[in-house]
Coordinates of C-alpha atoms in Angstrom, one line a residue:
Chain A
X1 CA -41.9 5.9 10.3
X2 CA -38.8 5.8 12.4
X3 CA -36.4 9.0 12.4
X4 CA -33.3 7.8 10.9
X5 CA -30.0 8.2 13.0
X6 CA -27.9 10.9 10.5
X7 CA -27.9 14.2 9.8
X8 CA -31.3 14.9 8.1
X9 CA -32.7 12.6 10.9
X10 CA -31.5 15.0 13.0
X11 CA -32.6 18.1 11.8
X12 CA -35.9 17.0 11.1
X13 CA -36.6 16.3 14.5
X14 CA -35.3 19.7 15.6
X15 CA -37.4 21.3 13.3
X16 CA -40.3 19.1 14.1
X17 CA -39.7 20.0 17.8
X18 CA -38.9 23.4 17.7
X19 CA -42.0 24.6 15.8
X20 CA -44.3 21.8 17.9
X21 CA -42.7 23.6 21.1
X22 CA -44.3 26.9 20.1
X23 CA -47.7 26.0 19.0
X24 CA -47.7 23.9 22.3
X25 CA -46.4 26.6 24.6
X26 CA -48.4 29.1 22.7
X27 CA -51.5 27.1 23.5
X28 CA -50.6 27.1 27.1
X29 CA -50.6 30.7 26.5
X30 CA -53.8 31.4 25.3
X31 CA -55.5 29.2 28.2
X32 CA -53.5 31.2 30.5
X33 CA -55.1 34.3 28.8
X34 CA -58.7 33.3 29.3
X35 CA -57.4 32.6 33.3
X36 CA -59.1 36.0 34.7
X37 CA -62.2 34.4 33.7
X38 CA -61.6 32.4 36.6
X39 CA -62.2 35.1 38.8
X40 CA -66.1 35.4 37.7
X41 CA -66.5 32.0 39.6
X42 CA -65.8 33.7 42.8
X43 CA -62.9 34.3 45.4
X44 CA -61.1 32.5 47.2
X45 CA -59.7 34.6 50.6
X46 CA -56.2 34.1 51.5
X47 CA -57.0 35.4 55.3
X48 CA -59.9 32.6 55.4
X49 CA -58.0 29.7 53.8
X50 CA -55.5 30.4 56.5
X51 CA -57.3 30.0 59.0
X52 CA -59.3 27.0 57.8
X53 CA -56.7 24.6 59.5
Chain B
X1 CA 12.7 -12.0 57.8
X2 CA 13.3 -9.1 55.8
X3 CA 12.1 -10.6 52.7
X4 CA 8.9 -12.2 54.7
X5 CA 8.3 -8.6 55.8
X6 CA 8.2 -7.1 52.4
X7 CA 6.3 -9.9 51.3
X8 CA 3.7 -8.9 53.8
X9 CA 3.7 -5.6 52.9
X10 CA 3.2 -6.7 49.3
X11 CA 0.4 -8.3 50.4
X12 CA -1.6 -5.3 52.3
X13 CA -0.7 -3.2 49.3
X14 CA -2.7 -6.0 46.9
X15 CA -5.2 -5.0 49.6
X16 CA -5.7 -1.6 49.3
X17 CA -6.8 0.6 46.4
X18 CA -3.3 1.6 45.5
X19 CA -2.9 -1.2 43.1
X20 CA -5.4 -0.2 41.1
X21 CA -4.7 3.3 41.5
X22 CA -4.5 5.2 37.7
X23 CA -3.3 8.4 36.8
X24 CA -6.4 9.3 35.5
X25 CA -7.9 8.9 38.6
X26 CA -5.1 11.2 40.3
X27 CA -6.6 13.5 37.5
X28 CA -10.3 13.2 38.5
X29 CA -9.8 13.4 42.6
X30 CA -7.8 16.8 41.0
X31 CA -11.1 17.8 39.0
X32 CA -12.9 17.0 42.6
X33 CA -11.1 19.0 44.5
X34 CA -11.5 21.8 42.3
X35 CA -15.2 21.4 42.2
X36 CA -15.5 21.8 45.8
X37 CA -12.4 24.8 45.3
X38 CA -15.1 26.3 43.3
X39 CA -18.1 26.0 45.9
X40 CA -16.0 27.2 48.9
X41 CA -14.1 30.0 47.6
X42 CA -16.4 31.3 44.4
X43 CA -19.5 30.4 45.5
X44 CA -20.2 28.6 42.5
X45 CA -23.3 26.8 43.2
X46 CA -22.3 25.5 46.7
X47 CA -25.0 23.3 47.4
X48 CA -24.4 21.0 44.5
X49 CA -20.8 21.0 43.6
X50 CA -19.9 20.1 47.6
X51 CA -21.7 16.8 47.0
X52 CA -20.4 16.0 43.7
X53 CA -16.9 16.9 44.4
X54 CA -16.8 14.9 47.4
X55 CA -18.4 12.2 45.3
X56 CA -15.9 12.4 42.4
X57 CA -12.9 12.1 44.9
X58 CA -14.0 9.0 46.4
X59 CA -15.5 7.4 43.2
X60 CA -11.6 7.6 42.1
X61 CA -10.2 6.3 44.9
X62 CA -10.1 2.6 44.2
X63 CA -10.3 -0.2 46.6
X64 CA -13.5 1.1 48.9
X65 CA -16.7 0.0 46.4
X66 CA -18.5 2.6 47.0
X67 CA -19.9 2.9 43.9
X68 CA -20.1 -0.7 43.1
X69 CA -23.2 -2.6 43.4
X70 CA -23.8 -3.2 46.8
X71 CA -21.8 0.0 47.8
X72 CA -23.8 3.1 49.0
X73 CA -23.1 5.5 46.1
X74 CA -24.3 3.1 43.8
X75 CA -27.7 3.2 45.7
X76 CA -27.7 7.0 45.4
X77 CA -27.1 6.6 41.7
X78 CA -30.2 3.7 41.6
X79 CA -32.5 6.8 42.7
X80 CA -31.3 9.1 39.6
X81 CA -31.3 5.6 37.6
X82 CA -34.8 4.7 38.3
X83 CA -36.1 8.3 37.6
X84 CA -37.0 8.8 41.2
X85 CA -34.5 11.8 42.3
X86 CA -35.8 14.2 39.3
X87 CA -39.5 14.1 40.1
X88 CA -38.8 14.9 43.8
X89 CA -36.5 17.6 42.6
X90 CA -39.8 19.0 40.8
X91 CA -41.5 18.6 43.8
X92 CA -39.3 21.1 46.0
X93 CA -39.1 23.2 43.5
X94 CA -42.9 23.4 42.4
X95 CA -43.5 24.3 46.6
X96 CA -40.8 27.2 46.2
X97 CA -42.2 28.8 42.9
X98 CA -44.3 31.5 42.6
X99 CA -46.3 30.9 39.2
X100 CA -47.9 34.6 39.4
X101 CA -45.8 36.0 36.9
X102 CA -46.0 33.6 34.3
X103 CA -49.9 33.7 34.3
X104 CA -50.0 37.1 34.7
X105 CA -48.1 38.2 31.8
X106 CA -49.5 35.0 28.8
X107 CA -48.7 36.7 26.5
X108 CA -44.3 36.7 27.7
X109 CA -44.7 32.8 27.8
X110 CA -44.0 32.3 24.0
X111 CA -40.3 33.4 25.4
X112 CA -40.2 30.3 26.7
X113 CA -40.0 28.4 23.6
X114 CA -38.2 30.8 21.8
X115 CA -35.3 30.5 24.1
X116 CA -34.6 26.6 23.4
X117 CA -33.1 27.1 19.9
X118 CA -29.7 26.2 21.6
X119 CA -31.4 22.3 22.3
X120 CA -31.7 22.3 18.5
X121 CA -28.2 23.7 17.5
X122 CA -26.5 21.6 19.7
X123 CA -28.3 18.3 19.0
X124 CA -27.3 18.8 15.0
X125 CA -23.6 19.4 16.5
X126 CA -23.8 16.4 18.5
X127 CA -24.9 14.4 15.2
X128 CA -21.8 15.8 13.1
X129 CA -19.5 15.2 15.5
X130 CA -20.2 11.5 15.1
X131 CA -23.1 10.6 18.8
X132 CA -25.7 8.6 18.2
X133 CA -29.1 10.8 17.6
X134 CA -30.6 9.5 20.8
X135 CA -27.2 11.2 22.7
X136 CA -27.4 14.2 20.6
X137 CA -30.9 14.5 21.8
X138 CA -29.7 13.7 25.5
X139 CA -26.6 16.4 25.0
X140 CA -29.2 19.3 22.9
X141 CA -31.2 19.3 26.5
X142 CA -28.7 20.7 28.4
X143 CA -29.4 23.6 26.2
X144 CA -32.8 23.4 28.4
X145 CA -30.6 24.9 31.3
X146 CA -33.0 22.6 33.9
X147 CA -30.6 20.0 35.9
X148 CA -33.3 17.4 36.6
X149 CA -34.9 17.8 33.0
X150 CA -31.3 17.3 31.5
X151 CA -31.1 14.3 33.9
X152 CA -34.3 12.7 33.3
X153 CA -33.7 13.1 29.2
X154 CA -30.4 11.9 29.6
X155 CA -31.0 8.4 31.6
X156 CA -33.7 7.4 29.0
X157 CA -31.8 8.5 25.6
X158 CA -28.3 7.9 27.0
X159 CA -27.7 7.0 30.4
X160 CA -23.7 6.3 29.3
X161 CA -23.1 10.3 29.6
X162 CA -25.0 11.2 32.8
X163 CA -22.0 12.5 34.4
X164 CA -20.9 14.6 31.6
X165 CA -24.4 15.9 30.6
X166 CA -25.2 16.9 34.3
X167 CA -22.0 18.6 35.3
X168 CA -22.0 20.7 31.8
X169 CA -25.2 21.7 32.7
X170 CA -24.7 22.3 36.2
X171 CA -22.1 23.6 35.5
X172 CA -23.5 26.6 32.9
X173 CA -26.6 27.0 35.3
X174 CA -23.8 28.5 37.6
X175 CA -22.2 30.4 35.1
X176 CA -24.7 32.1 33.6
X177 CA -24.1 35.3 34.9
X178 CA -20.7 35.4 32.9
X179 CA -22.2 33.8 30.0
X180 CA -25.6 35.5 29.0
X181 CA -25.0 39.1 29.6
X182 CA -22.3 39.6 26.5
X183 CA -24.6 38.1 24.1
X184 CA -27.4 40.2 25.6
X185 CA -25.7 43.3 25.1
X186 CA -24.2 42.0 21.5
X187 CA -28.0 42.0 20.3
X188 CA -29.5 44.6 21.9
X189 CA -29.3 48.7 21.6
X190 CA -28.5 50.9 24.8
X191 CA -32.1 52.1 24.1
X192 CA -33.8 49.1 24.1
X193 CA -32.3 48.0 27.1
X194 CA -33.6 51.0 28.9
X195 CA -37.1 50.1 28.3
X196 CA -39.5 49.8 31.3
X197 CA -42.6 47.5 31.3
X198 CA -45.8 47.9 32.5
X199 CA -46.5 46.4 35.9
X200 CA -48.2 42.9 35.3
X201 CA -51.6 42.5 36.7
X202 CA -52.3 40.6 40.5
X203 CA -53.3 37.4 40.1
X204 CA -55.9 35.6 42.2
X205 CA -55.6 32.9 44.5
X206 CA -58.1 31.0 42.8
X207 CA -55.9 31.2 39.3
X208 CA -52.9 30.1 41.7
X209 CA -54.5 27.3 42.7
X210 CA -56.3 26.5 39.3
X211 CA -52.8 26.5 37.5
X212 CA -51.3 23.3 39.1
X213 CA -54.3 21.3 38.0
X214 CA -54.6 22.4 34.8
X215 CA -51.5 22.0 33.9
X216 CA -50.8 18.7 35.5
X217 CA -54.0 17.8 33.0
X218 CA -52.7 18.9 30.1
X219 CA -49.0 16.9 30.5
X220 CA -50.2 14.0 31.7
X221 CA -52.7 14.2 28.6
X222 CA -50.3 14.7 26.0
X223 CA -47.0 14.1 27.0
X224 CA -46.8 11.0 29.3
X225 CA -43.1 10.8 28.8
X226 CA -41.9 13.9 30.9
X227 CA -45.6 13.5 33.3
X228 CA -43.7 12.6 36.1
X229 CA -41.6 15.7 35.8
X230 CA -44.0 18.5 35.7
X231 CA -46.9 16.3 37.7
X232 CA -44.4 16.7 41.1
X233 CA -43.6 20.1 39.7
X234 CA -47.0 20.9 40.3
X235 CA -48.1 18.5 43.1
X236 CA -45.4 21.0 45.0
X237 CA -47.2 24.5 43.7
X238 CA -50.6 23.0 44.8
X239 CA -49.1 22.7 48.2
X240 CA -47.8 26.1 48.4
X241 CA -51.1 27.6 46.6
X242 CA -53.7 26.0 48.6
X243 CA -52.7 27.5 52.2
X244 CA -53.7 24.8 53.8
X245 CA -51.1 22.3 53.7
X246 CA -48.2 24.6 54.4
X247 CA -46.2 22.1 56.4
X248 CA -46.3 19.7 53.4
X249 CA -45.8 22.6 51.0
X250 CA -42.4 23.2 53.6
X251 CA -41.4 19.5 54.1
X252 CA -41.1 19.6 50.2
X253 CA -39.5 22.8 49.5
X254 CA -36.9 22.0 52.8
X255 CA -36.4 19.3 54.3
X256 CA -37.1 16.3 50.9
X257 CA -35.3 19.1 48.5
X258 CA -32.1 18.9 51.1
X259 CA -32.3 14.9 51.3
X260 CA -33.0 14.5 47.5
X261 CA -30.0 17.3 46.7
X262 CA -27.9 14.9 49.0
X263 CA -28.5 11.6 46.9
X264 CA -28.5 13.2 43.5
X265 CA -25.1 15.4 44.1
X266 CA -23.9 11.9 45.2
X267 CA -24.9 10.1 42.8
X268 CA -24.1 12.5 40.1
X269 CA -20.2 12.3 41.7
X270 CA -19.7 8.7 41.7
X271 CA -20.1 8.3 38.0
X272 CA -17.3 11.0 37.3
X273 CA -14.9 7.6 37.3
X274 CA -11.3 8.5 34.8
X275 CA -12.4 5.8 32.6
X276 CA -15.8 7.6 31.8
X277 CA -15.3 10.7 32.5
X278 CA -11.8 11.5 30.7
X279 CA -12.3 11.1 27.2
X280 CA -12.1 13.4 24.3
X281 CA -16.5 13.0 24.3
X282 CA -16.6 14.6 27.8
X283 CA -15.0 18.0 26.0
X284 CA -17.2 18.0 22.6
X285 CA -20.0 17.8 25.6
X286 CA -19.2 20.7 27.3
X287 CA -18.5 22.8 24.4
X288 CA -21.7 22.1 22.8
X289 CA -23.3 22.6 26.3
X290 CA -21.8 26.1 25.9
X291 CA -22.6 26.8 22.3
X292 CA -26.5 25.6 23.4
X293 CA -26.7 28.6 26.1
X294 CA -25.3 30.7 23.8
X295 CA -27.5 30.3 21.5
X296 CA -30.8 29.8 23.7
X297 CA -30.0 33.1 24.8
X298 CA -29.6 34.6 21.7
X299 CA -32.8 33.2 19.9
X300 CA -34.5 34.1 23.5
X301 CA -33.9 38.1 22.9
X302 CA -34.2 37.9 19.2
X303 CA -37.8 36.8 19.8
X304 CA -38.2 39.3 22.6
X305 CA -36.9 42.2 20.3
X306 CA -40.0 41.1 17.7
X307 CA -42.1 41.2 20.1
X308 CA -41.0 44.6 21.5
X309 CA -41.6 45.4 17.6
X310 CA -45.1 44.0 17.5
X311 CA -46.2 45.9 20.7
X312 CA -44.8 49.2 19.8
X313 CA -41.9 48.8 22.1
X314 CA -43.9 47.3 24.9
X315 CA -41.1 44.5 25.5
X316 CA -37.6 45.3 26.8
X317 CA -35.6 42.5 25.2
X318 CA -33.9 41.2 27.8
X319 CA -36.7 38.9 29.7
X320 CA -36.1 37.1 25.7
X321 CA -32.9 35.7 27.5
X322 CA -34.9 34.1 31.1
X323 CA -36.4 31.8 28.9
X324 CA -34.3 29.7 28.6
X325 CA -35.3 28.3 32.3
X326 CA -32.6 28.2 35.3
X327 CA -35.0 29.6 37.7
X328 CA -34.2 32.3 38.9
X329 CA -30.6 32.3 37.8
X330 CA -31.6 33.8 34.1
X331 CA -34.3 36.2 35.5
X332 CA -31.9 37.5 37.6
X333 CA -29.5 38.3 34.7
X334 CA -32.0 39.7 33.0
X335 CA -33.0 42.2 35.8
X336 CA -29.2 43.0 36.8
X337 CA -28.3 44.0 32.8
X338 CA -31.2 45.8 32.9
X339 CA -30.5 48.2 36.1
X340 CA -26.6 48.3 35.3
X341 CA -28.1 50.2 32.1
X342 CA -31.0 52.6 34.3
X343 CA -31.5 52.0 37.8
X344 CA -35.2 52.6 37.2
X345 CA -35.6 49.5 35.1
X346 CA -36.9 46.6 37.4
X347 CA -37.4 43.5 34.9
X348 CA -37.3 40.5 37.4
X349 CA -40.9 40.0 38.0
X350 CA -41.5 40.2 34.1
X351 CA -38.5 38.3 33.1
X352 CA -39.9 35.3 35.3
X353 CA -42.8 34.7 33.7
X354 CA -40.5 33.5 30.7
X355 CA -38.1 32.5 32.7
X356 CA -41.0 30.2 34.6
X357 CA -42.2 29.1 31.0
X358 CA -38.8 28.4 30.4
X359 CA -39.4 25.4 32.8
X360 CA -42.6 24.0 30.5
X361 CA -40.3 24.7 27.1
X362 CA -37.7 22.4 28.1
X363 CA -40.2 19.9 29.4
X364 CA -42.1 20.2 26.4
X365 CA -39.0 19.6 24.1
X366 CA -37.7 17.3 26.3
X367 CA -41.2 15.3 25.7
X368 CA -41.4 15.7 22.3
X369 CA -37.3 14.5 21.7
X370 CA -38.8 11.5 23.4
X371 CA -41.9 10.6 22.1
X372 CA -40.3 11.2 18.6
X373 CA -37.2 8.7 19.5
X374 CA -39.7 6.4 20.5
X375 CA -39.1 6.6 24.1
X376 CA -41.8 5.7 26.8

């Protein structure tokens, strides 16, 4: 269903947008919370990427 | 003979732009003038109001064709027009950012969505004051406080106000120093300000270099409309991450972000013609550019005082304002509020991880405006 183009139109897409913003960012969130887990794959060594080239 | 002469005269003058010349152009070479006033003696933003100044000046000077088809300002304009300039603007940028912050502290990111309300206010204003939705969508994303975000909204919902969408947010980027800190203060107690946060953890190169990827995933999975956007964004970071490429990672962050600044200040300028550019639309855009920082400051430290609340005073509230994006313009507010109030408190390497998610909330808004407008 297209969003009309008035006022109710217009805040339902804010609304829609707004609250889809923070599930969405907050879901970005949580993967960046389970990033440390990363870190039981191994490391990677500034000093030898460096001088890899 | 005397006639003849002024007959000839007559003729060069048909020849030359003075003909056509308007006072509202007269009124716009002013506003240029100013603009590069502004860059030379304030400081404000130097490095994009020269180019757009200049720009202005001659795109009101009629006769030349620069900025006709065929003339080379219109060319410039043809890279912002055909969505090339943003993207390569991402790409400079994502090889001078540091994502550390933002995945150190996850947790801060929700910040960065919190701090957008002022897309939403001013898109309804926009819509009562009589634009279209699609430009009220275009105008709300200078709330967003991202240049080539507000751009690439703006030239698919309503390419029409490009010059008086970028310049307001321009613009405000530049002025946030004068605009965020008295709502910051208005909302937030002496004590609260004083608050110091825990150092955020070190984070590995291997996350560093796992972010880009990831994240360039998930955008190009779910919202194709903004991809090109945050896929340069992050094209850049992988260069700077890796280590290896660093001449690539320098190329981007120097020498295209200094060609690309060229074209876009350019092509930003020429479209500031009188006949566009001085209408009674131009100021109901810039106000409701200001009312949107307003608020996406305000809603930005609101959250950050609940969180501060939820932690058991974990959060000093002013990294709530850095997410509105501008980076590092509204991280660096946030840390100079902050040490104006104790010189102990040092808040800009936690105020840029929402100020760095900031960057993903406009996108993310940005995408969704668009997908829900039916734009591709």
């Amino acid at each position: 269903m297209p969003i009309q183009d008035n006022l109710n139109g217009a805040l339902l897409i804010s609304a829609i947008d707004f609250v889809l913003s923070f599930v969405i960012i907050g879901g970005i969130g949580v993967v960046l919370a389970l990033f440390p887990l990363l870190n039981r794959l191994g490391k990677v060594d500034d000093e030898t990427l460096k001088k890899s080239h | 003979m005397f006639a003849q002469f002024l007959g000839l005269l007559n003729v060069l003058k048909d020849q030359t732009g003075l003909a056509q010349m308007t006072w509202g152009n007269v009124v716009m070479i002013g506003v240029g003038v100013i603009m590069i006033y502004l860059a030379l003696a304030k400081k404000y933003e130097p490095f994009l109001l020269v180019g757009i100044g200049f720009a202005c000046v001659v795109a009101n000077v009629p006769g030349s064709g620069l900025t006709q088809p065929g003339g080379l300002f219109h060319y410039a304009y043809q890279g912002v027009a055909l969505l090339i300039v943003p993207p390569l603007i991402f790409l400079g940028v994502g090889a001078m950012t540091d994502f550390g912050p933002m995945i150190a502290s996850p947790w801060l990111v929700i910040l960065g969505a919190a701090a957008h309300l002022g897309i939403f206010v001013a898109l309804i204003g926009a819509k009562l004051l009589g634009f279209s939705l699609a430009e009220a969508g275009a105008i709300g994303i200078i709330g967003g406080a991202d240049g080539p975000m507000a751009i690439f909204v703006t030239m698919k919902l309503a390419p029409h106000l490009l010059p008086q969408i970028s310049v307001a947010a321009y613009s405000y980027m530049a002025l946030m120093p004068l605009i965020q800190p008295p709502v910051m203060k208005l909302l937030t107690t002496k004590q609260e300000r004083q608050i110091i946060m825990e150092k955020p953890r070190q984070v590995s190169r291997l996350e560093k270099i796992a972010f880009p990827v990831l994240i360039a995933v998930i955008v190009n999975l779910f919202f194709p409309p903004i991809a090109p956007l945050i896929t340069m964004l992050m094209l850049g970071n992988l260069f700077r991450e890796c280590l290896l490429v660093d001449r690539l990672a320098q190329t981007a962050a120097n020498e295209v972000m200094n060609i690309i600044t060229i074209i876009l200040t350019v092509a930003i300028g020429s479209t500031m013609n009188a006949e566009q550019f001085l209408t009674v639309k131009t100021l109901e855009i810039v106000a409701l550019g200001l009312v949107a920082f307003i608020f996406g400051t305000a809603s930005g430290v609101v959250a950050a005082k609940v969180m501060n609340v939820i932690t058991g005073g974990k959060v000093n509230p002013l990294v709530g304002s850095a997410g509105i994006a501008s980076v590092p313009i509204a991280a660096r507010v946030s840390h100079m509020v902050a040490i104006r109030e104790n010189p102990q408190v040092y808040l800009i390497m936690h105020a840029m991880g929402p100020n760095l998610a900031g960057v993903f909330g406009t996108a993310i808004s940005g995408g969704i405006l668009l997908a829900l407008l039916g734009v591709k």
